[in-house]
Short mmCIF file of C-alpha atoms in Angstrom, two decimals:
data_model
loop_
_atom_site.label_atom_id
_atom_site.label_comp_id
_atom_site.label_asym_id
_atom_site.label_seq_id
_atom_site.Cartn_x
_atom_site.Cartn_y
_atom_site.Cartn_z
CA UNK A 354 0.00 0.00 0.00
CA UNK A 355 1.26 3.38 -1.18
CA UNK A 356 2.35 5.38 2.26
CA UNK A 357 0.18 8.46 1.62
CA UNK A 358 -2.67 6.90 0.59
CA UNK A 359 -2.29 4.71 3.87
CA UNK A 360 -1.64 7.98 5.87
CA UNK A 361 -5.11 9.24 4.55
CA UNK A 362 -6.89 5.93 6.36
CA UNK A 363 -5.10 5.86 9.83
CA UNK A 364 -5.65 9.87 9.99
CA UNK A 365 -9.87 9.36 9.17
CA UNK A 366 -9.22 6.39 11.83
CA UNK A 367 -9.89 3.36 9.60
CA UNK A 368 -9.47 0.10 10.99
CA UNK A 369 -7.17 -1.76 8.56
CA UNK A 370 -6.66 -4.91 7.05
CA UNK A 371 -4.23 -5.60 4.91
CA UNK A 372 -4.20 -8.81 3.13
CA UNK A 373 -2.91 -10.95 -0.12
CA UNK A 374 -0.22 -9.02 -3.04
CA UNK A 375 -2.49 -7.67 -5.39
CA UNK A 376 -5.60 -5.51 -6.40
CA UNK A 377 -7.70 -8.22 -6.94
CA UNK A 378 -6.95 -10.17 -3.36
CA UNK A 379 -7.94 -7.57 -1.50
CA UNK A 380 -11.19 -7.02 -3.59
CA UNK A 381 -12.03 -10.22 -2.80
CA UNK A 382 -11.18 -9.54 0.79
CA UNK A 383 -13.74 -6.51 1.16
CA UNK A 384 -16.58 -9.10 -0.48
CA UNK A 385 -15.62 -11.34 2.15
CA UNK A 386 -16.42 -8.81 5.39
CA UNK A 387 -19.02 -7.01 3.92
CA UNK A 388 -20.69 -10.05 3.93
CA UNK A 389 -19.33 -11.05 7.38
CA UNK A 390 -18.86 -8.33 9.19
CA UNK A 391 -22.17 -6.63 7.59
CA UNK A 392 -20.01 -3.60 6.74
CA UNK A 393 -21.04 -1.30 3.87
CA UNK A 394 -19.48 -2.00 0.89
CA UNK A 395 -17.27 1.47 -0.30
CA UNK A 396 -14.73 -0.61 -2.67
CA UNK A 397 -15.03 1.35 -5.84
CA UNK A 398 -14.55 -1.60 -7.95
CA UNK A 399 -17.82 -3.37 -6.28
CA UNK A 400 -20.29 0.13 -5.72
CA UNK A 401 -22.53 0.82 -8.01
CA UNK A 402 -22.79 4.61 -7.03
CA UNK A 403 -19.06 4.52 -7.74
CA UNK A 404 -19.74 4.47 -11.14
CA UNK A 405 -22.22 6.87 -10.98
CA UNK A 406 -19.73 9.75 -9.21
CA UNK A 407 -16.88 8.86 -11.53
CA UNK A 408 -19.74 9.39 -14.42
CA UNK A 409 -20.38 12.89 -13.54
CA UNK A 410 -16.42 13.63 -14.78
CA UNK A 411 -18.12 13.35 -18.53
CA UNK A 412 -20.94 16.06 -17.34
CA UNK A 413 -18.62 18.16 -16.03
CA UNK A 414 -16.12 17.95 -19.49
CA UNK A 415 -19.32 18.81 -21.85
CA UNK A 416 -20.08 21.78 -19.26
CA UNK A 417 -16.58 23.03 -19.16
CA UNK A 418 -15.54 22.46 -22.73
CA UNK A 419 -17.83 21.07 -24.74
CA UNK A 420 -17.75 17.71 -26.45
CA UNK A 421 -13.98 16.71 -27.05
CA UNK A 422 -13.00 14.58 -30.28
CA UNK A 423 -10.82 12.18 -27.72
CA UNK A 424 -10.96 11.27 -24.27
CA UNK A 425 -7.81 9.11 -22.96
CA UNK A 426 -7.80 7.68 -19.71
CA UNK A 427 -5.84 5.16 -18.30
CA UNK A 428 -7.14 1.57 -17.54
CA UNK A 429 -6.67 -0.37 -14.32
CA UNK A 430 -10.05 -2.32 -13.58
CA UNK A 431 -12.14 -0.48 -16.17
CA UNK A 432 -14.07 1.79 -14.46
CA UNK A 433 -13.04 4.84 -15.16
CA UNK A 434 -13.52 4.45 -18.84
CA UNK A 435 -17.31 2.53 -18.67
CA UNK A 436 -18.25 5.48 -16.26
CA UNK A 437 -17.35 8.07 -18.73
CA UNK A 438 -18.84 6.42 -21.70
CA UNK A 439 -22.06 5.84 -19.65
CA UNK A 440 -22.31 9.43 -19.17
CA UNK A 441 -21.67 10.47 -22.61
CA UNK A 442 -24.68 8.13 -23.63
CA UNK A 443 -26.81 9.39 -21.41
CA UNK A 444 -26.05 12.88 -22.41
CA UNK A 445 -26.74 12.28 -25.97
CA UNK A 446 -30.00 10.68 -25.05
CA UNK A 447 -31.26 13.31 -23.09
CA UNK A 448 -30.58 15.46 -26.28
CA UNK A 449 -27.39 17.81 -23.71
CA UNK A 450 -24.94 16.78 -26.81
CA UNK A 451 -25.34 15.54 -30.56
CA UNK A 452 -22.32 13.56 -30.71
CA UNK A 453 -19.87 11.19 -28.57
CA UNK A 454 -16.00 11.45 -28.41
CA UNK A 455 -14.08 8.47 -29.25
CA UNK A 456 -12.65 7.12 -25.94
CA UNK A 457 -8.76 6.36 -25.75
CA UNK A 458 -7.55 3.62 -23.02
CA UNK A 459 -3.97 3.37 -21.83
CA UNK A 460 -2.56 0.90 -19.85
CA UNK A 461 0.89 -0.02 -18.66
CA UNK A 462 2.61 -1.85 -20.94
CA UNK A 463 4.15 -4.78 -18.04
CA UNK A 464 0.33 -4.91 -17.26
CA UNK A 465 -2.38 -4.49 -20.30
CA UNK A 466 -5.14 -7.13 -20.12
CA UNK A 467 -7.51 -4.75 -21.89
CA UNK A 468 -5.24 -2.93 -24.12
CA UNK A 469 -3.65 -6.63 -24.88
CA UNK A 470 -7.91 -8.36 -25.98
CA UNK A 471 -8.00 -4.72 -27.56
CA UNK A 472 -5.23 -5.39 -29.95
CA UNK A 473 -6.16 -9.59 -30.33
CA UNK A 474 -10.20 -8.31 -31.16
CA UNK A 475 -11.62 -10.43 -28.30
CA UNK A 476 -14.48 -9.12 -26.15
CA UNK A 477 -12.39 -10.38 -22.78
CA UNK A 478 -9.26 -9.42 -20.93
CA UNK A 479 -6.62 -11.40 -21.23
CA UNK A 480 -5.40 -13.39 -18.81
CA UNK A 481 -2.09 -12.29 -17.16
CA UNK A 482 0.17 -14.68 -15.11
CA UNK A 483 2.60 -11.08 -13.91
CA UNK A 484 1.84 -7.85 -12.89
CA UNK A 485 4.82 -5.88 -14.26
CA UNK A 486 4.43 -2.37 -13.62
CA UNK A 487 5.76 0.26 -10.82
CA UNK A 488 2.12 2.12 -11.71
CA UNK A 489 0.33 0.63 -8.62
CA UNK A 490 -3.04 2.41 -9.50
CA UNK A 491 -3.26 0.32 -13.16
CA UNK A 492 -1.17 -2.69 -11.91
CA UNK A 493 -4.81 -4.99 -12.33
CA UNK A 494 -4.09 -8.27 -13.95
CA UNK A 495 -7.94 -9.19 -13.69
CA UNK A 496 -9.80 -6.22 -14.45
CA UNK A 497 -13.50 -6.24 -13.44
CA UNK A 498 -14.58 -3.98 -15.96
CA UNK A 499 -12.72 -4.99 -18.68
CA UNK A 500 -15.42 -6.59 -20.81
CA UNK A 501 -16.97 -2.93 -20.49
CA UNK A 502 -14.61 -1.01 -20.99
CA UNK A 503 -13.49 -3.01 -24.26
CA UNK A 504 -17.55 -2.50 -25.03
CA UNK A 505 -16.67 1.18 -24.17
CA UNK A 506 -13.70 1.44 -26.89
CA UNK A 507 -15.35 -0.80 -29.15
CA UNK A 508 -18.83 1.37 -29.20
CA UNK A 509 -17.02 4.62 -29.32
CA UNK A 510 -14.69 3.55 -32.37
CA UNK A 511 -11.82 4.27 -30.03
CA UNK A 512 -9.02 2.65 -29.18
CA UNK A 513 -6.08 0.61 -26.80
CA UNK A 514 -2.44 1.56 -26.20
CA UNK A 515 0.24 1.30 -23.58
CA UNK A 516 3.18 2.75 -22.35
CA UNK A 517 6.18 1.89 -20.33
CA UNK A 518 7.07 2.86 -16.65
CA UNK A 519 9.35 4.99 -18.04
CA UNK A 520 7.20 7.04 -20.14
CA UNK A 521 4.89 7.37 -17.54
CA UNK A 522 7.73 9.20 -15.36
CA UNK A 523 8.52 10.98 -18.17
CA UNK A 524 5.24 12.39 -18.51
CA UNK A 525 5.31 12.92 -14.83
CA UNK A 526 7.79 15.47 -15.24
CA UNK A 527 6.39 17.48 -18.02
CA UNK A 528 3.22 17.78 -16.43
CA UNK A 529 4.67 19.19 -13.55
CA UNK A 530 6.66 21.13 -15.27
CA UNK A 531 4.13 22.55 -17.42
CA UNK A 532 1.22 22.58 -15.98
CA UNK A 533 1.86 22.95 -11.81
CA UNK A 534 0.10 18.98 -11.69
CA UNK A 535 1.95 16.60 -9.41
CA UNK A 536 0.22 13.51 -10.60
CA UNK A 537 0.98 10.23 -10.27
CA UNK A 538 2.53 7.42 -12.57
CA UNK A 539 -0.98 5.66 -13.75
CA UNK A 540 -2.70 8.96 -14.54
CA UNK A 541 0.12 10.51 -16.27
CA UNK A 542 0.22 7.73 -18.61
CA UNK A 543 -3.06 9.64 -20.78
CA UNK A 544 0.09 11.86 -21.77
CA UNK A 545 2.50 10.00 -22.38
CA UNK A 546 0.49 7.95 -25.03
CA UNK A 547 0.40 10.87 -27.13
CA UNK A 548 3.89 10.18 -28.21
CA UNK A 549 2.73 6.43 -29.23
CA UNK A 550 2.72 6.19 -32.75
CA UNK A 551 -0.86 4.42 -32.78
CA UNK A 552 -1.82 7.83 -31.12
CA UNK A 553 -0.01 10.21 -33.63
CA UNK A 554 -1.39 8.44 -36.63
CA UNK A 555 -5.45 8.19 -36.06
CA UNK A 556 -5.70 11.39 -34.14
CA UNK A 557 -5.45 14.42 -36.50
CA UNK A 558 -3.15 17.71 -35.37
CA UNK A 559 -6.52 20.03 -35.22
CA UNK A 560 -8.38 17.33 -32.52
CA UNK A 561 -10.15 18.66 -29.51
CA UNK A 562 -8.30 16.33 -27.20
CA UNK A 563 -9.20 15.55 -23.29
CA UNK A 564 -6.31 13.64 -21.28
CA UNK A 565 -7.28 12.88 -18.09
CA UNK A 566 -5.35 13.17 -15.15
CA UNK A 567 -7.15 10.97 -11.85
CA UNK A 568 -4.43 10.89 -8.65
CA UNK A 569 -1.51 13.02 -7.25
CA UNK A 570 1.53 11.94 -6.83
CA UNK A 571 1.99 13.08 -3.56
CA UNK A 572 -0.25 9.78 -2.97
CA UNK A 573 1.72 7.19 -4.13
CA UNK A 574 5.38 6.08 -3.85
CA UNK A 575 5.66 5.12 -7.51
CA UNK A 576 7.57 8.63 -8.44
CA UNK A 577 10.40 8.02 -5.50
CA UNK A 578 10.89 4.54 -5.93
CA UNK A 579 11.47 4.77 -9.84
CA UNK A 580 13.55 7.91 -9.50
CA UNK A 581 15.78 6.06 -6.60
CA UNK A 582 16.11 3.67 -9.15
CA UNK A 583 17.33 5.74 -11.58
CA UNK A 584 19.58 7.50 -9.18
CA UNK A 585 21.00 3.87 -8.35
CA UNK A 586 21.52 2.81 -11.71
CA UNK A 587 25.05 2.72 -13.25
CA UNK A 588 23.74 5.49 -15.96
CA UNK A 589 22.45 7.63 -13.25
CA UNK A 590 25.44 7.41 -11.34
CA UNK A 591 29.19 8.60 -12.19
CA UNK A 592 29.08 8.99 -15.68
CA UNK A 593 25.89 11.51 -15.02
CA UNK A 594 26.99 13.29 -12.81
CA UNK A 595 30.48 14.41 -14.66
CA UNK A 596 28.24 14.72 -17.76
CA UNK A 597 26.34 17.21 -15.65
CA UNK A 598 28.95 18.93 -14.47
CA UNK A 599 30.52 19.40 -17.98
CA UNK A 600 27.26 20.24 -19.38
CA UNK A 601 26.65 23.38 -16.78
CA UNK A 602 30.38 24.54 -17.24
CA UNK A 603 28.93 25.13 -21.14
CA UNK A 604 26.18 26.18 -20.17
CA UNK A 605 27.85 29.27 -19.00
CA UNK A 606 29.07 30.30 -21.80
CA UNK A 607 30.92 29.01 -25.01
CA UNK A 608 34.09 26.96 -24.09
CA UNK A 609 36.51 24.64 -25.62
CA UNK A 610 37.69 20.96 -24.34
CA UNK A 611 41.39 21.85 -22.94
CA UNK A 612 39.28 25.03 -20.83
CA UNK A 613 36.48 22.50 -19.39
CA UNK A 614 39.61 20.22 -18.36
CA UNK A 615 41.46 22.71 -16.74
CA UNK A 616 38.42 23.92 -15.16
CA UNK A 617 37.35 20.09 -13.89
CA UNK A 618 40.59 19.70 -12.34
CA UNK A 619 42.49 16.78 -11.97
CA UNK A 620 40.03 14.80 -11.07
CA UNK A 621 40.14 12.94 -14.96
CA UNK A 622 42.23 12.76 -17.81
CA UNK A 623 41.93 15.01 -20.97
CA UNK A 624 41.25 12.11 -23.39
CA UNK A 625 38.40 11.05 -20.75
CA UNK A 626 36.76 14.62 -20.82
CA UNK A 627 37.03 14.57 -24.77
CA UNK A 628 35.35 11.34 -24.78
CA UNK A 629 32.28 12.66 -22.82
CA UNK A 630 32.27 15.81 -25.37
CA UNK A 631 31.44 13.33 -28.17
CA UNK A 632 28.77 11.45 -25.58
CA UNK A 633 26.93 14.88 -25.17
CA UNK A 634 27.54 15.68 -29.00
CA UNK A 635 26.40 12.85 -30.16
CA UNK A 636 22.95 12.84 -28.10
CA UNK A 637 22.44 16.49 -29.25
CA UNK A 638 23.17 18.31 -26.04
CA UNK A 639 26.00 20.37 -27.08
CA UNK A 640 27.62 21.38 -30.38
CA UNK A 641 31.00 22.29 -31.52
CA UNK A 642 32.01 25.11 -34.11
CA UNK A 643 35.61 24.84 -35.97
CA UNK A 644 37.69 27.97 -34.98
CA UNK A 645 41.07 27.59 -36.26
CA UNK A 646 42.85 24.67 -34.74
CA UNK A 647 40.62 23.82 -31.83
CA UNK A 648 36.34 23.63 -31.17
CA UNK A 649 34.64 25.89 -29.79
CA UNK A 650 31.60 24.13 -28.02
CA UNK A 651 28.11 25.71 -27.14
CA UNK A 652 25.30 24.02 -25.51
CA UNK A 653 21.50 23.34 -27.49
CA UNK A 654 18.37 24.11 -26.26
CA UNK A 655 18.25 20.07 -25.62
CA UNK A 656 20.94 20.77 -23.51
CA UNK A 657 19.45 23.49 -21.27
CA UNK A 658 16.25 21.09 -21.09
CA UNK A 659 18.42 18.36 -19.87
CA UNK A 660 19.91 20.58 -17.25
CA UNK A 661 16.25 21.87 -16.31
CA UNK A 662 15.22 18.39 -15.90
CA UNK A 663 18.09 17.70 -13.50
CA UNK A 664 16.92 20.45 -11.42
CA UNK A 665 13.71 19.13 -11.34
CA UNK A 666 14.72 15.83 -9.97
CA UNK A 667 16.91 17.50 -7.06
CA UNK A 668 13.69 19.18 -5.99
CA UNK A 669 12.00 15.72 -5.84
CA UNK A 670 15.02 14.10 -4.12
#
């Protein structure tokens, strides 16, 4: 269980009880005492009037905005995407709009059921043996709305993608960045599909599109655990951070390779600070100019986003 959403309970006094390693095992828990314990049954996944408050989202989108060509969402049990599509039905039968959007459904691509009988034309989820995803919110190997929400993508001549964990992250960041939204893994994967190439080739430049965004981040511990991971990893570690430091000596101004070596000081060779000049080169992040006998070296505007992103992730850490 995520640590903030388990704050949330213990501060609203819940009793809990934690059981089994998945989603579905602790559904099946909650069936289990409401029937024995007579409790009321809240579990989103098994509440009708859940369905009903996650419909009014699509009421609230028409109000706001109008009808949108697209909706994407991102898939766990299914809910999220029936409810929507329920409400856009219901809206065109009550004669509030004259057309549906197509609905979009993304799920992680270590955990897909839906997206997975999506792409094999089947009208169930497929079975999954793994749950491979650091998305806790959409990790659902059993999805009990899948058959509706494939109805849902089916009906609205939409479609199924997914993304990787890193994309996700990725998108993370430039939500933040852009738009002041700390949102978590799962419901920043809505924008990260729209760099999937199923995405960029049926949705046309000019398309009113809707991505939504469900959870913060400051719920879950997905963010921190993949960004540790990063920070842990061999790429993320050494190498980085002398990249980094060569990068923000550019950054302040145009330099050459002897002046950056000099200015690193003895803690590497020159042929080793040459050979991280090409590295950076090479990915786009700085470029050299001939000027006589030696390069003069300036960094791109892939460079300075680098850089900002590095920021970013001290703020995090």
């Amino acid at each position: 269980v995520d640590m903030g959403k388990l704050a949330q309970m213990l501060m609203y006094d819940a009793k809990i009880v934690q059981t089994g390693d998945s989603i579905e095992e602790a559904i099946k828990r909650a069936r289990e005492l409401e029937h024995e314990m007579g409790w009321y049954q809240a579990t989103t996944e098994l509440n009708p009037l859940s369905i009903e408050g996650l419909k009014t989202i699509s009421y609230e989108l028409v109000e706001q905005n109008g009808v949108p060509d697209y909706v994407i969402l991102a898939m766990g049990s299914g809910a999220t995407i029936h409810s929507l599509w329920k409400g856009f039905k219901e809206m065109e039968q009550l004669g509030i709009i004259d057309h549906k959007p197509r609905m979009i459904g993304v799920q992680a691509e270590g955990c897909s059921p839906i997206t997975q009988a999506y792409d094999k034309g089947t009208d169930t989820p497929i079975k999954l043996k793994k749950r491979e995803t650091e998305a806790s919110a959409i990790r659902v190997a059993e999805p009990i709305y899948g058959k509706l929400a494939l109805e849902a993508l089916k009906e609205s001549n939409g479609f199924a993608v997914s993304v990787t964990d890193n994309e996700m992250l990725e998108a993370g960041m430039e939500i933040a960045r852009n738009e002041g939204i700390f949102a978590e893994p799962a419901s920043s994967a809505p924008v990260a599909s729209l760099q999937h190439k199923m995405v960029q080739d049926r949705i046309d430049q000019d398309a009113k599109i809707v991505c939504l965004v469900t959870s913060s981040g400051l719920k879950t511990d997905d963010i921190l655990r993949n960004i540790t991971k990063r920070k842990k990893s061999p790429r993320l570690g050494s190498r980085l951070a002398t990249k980094e430091r060569i990068l923000r000596i550019i950054n302040q101004g145009s330099t050459y390779g002897y002046a950056i070596w000099k200015n690193l000081g003895s803690d590497m060779t020159i042929g080793a600070v040459y050979q991280h000049l090409t590295d950076l080169e090479k990915k786009g992040l700085i470029k050299s100019t001939q000027m006589g006998k030696r390069k003069e070296l300036e960094i791109t505007e892939r460079g300075k986003r680098a850089l900002e992103a590095l920021d970013d992730l001290q703020v995090l850490l």
